[in-house]
Short mmCIF file of C-alpha atoms in Angstrom, two decimals:
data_model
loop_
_atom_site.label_atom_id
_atom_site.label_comp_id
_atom_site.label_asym_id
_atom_site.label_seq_id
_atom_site.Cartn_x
_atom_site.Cartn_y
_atom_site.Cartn_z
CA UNK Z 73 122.89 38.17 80.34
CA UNK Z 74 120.39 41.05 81.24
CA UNK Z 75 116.81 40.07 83.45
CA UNK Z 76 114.90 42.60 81.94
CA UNK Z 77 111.87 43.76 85.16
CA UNK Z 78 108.83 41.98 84.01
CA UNK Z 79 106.60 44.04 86.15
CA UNK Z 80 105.11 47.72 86.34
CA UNK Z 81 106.07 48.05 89.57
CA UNK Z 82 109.14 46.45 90.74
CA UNK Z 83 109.58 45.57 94.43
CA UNK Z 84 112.16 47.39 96.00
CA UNK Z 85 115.34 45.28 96.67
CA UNK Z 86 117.70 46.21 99.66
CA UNK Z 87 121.58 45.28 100.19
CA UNK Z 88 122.50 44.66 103.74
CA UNK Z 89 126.46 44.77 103.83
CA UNK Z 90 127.45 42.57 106.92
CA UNK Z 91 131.04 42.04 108.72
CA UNK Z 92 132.23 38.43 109.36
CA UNK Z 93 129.63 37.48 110.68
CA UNK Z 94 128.99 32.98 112.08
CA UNK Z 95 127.33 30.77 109.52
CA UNK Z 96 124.48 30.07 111.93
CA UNK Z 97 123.97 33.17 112.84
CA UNK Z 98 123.97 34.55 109.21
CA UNK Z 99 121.77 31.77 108.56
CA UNK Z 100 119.48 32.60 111.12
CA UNK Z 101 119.37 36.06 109.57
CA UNK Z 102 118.04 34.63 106.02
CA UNK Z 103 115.82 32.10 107.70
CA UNK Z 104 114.55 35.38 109.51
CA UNK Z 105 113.94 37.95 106.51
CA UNK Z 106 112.53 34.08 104.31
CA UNK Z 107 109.57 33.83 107.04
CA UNK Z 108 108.87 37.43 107.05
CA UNK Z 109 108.47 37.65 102.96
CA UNK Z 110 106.49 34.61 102.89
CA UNK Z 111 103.99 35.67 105.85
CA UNK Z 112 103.86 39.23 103.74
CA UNK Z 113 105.50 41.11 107.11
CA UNK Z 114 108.03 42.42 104.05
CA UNK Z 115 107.65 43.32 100.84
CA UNK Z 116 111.39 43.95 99.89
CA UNK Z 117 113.82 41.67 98.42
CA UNK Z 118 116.74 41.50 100.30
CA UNK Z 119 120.15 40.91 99.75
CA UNK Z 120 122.77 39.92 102.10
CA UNK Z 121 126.93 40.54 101.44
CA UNK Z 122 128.79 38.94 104.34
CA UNK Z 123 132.33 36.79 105.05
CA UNK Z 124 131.83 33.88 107.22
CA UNK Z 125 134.96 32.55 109.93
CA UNK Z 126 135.95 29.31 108.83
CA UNK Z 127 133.34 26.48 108.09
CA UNK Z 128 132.52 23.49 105.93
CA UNK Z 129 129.08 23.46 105.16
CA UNK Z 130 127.12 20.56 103.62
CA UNK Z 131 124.07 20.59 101.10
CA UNK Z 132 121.09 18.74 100.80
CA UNK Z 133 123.11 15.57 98.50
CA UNK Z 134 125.34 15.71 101.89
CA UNK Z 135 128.56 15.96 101.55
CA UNK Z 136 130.69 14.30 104.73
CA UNK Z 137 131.99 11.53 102.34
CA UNK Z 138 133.39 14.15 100.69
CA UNK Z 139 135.46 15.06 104.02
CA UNK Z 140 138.95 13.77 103.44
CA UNK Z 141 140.44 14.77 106.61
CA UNK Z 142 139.00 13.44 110.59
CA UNK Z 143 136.85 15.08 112.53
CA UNK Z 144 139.52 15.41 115.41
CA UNK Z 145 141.57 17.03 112.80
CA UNK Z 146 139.00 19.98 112.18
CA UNK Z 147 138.74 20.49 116.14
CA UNK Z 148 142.15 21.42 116.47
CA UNK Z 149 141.66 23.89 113.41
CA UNK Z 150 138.46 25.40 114.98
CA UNK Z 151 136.70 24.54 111.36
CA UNK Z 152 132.76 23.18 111.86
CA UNK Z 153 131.21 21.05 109.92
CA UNK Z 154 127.23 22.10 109.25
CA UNK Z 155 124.32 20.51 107.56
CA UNK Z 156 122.16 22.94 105.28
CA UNK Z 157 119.18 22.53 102.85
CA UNK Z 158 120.98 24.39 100.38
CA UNK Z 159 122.02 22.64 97.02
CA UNK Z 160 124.68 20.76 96.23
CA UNK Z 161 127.51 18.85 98.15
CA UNK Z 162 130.21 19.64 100.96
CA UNK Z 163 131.51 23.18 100.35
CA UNK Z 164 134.24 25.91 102.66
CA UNK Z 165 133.77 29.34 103.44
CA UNK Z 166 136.23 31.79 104.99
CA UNK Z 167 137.37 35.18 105.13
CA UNK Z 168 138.07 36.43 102.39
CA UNK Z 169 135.48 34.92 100.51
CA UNK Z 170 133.06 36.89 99.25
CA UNK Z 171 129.52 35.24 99.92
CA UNK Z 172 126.45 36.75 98.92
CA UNK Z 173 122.74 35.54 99.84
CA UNK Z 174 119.74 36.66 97.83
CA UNK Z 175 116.65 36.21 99.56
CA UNK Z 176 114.15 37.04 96.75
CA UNK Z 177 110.85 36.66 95.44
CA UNK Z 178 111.39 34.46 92.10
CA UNK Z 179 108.09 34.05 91.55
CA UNK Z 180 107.15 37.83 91.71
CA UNK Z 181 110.12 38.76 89.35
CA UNK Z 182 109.10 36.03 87.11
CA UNK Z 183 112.07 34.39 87.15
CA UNK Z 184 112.79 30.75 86.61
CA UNK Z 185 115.41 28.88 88.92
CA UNK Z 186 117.79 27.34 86.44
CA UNK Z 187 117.84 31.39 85.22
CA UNK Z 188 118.51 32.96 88.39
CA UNK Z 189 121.26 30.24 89.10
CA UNK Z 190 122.48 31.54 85.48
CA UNK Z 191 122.10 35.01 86.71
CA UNK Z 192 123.98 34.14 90.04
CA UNK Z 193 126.96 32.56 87.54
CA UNK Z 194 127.49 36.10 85.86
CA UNK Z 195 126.97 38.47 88.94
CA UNK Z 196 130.54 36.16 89.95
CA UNK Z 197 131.51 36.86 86.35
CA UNK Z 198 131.34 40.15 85.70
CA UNK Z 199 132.51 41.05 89.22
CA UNK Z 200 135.98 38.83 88.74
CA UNK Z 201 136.44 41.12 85.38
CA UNK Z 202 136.90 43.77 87.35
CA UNK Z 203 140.20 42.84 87.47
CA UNK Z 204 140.57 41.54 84.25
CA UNK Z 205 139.92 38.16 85.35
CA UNK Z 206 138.04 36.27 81.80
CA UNK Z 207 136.05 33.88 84.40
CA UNK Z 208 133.63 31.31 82.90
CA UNK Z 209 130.85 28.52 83.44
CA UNK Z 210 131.37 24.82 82.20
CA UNK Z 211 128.72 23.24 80.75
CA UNK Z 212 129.07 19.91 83.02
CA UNK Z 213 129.45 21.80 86.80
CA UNK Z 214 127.31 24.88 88.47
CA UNK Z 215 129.82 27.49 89.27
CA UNK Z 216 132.14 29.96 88.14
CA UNK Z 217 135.37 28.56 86.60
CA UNK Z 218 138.91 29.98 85.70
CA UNK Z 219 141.33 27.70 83.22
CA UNK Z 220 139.96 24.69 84.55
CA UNK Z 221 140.31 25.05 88.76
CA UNK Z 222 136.58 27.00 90.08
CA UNK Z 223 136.88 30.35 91.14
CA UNK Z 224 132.90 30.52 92.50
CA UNK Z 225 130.10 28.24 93.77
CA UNK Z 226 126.28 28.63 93.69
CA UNK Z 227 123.50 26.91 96.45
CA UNK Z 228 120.08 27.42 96.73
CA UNK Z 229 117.14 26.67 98.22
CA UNK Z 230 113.75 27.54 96.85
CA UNK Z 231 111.13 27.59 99.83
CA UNK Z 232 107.36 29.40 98.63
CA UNK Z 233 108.78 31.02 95.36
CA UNK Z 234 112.11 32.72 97.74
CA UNK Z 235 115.39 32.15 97.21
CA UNK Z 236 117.71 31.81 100.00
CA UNK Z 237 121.19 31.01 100.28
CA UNK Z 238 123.32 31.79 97.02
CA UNK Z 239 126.78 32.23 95.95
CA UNK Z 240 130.11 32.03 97.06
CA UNK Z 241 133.12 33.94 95.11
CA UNK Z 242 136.60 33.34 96.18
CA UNK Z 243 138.61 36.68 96.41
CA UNK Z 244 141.37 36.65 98.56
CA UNK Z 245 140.44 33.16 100.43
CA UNK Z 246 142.90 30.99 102.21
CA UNK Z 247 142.96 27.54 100.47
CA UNK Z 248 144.22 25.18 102.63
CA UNK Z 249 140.93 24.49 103.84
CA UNK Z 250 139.97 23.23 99.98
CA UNK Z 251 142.91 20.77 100.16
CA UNK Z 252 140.65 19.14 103.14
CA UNK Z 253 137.76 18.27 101.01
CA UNK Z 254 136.87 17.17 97.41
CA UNK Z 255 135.32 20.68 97.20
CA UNK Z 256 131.33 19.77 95.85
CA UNK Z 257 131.64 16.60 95.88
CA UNK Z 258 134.02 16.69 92.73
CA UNK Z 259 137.15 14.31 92.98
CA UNK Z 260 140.59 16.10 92.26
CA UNK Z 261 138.56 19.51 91.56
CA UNK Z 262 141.71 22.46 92.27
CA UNK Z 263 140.36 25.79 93.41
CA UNK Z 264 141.38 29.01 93.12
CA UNK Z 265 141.25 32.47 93.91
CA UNK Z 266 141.38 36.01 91.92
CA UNK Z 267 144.01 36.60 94.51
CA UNK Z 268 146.03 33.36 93.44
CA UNK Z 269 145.07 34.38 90.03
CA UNK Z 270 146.62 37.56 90.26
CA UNK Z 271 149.55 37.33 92.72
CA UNK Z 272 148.32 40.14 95.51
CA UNK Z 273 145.09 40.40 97.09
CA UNK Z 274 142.70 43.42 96.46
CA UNK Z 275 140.35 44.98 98.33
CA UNK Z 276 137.15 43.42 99.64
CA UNK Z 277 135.22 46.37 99.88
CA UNK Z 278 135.87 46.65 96.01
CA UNK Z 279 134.91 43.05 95.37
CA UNK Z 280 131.72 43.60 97.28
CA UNK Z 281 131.02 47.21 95.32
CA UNK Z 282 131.68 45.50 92.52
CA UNK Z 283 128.99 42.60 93.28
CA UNK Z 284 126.45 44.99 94.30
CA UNK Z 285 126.58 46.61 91.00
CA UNK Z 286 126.91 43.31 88.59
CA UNK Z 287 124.12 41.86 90.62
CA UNK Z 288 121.76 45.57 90.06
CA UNK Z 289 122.57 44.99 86.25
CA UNK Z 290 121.99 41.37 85.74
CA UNK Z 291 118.98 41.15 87.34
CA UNK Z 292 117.60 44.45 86.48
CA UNK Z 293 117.14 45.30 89.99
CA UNK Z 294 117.51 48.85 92.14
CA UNK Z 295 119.71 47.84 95.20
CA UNK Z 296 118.98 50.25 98.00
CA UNK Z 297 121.51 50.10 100.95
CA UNK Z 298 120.15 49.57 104.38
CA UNK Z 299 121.86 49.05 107.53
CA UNK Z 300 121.99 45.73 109.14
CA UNK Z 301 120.08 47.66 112.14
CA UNK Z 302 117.57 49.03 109.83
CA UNK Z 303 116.67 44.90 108.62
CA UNK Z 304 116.42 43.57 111.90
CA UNK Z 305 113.72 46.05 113.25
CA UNK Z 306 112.08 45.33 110.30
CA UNK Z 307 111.92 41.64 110.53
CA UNK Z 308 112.35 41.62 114.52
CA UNK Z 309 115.28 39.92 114.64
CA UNK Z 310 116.56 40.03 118.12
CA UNK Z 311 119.44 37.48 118.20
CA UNK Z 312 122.20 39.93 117.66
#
């Protein structure tokens, strides 16, 4: 699955790789570059690449019935718990877990939501190939799946024709934290990890190469690098 660019010009698209980085702080950061491409302060799309520390975050349907273990219980862990507008239900993000949000003008590229969700599915795809990993989608559940247990997870929010939030591709991510939850809202859904998958982690500067260029291809776009330093003057973003 190819977007082909449905404009003369294209608007120029810019990939911000970020360290680990807090969930509300990296939301902050979308929430930050969504306001300034709705009020026309930037013309670019942007994407961000990031890991998060350890969080469970929960989407719009909620989610904390979905918690199987007590809050006291997460405490001791140091693991949050944090509501989002995003799609879906309760979800976990670590290190090691590649998570990518696109911040983009749908409307502009002309593309529909259910096929930039599709698109979203095959970046995860075509990036888990890399290492020979034959990935798929079910038919019933959003996501990325591998021989039955889901290897990838996809959340957005659509606010003035701009995408924010996005995917979330296990590489090399702990799963313990899964075992805590009944991971989007699905009862006795196993999860997995091309690192399970393969028996040895690989490197996350290769997964994240590798998701620049599937997402370039699938959605027909240019990715430009830019620093992290580079965004925030541009969208005055002082809280970092």
């Amino acid at each position: 699955m190819e977007f082909e660019n449905r404009q003369n010009r294209p608007p120029a698209c810019w990939w911000i790789d970020l360290p680990e980085t807090e969930y509300g702080k990296a939301l902050n950061i979308q929430l930050a570059i969504l306001n300034a491409k709705i009020t026309g302060r930037l013309e670019a799309d942007v994407v961000l690449c990031i890991e998060h520390p350890r969080v469970f975050t929960l989407g719009r349907r909620g989610g904390r019935e979905n918690l199987c273990v007590r809050d006291s219980f997460l405490a001791r862990k140091g693991v949050a718990v944090i509501p989002t507008d995003r799609g879906g239900d309760i979800t976990y993000h670590g290190p090691g877990q590649l998570v990518v949000y696109p911040i983009i003008h749908l409307s502009r590229r002309r593309l529909k939501v259910v096929e930039f969700v599709s698109g979203l599915e095959q970046a995860m795809i075509r990036t888990a190939g890399r290492w020979r990993i034959d990935a798929g989608t079910d038919p019933a559940n959003r996501g990325v799946w591998l021989k039955g247990d889901k290897l990838g997870s996809v959340g957005i929010t659509i606010r003035r024709g701009v995408s924010f939030h996005g995917l979330a591709l296990n590489v090399n991510t702990d799963m313990e934290p899964f075992g805590w939850i009944n991971p989007c809202g699905l009862d006795q859904v196993r999860m997995t990890s091309i690192e399970r998958h393969l028996g040895h982690p690989v490197p996350m500067a290769e997964a994240r190469q590798a998701m620049a260029a599937h997402m370039a291809q699938v959605f027909g776009m240019t990715l430009t690098t830019r620093s992290a330093e580079q965004l925030y003057e541009e969208i005055e973003f002082w809280n970092y």
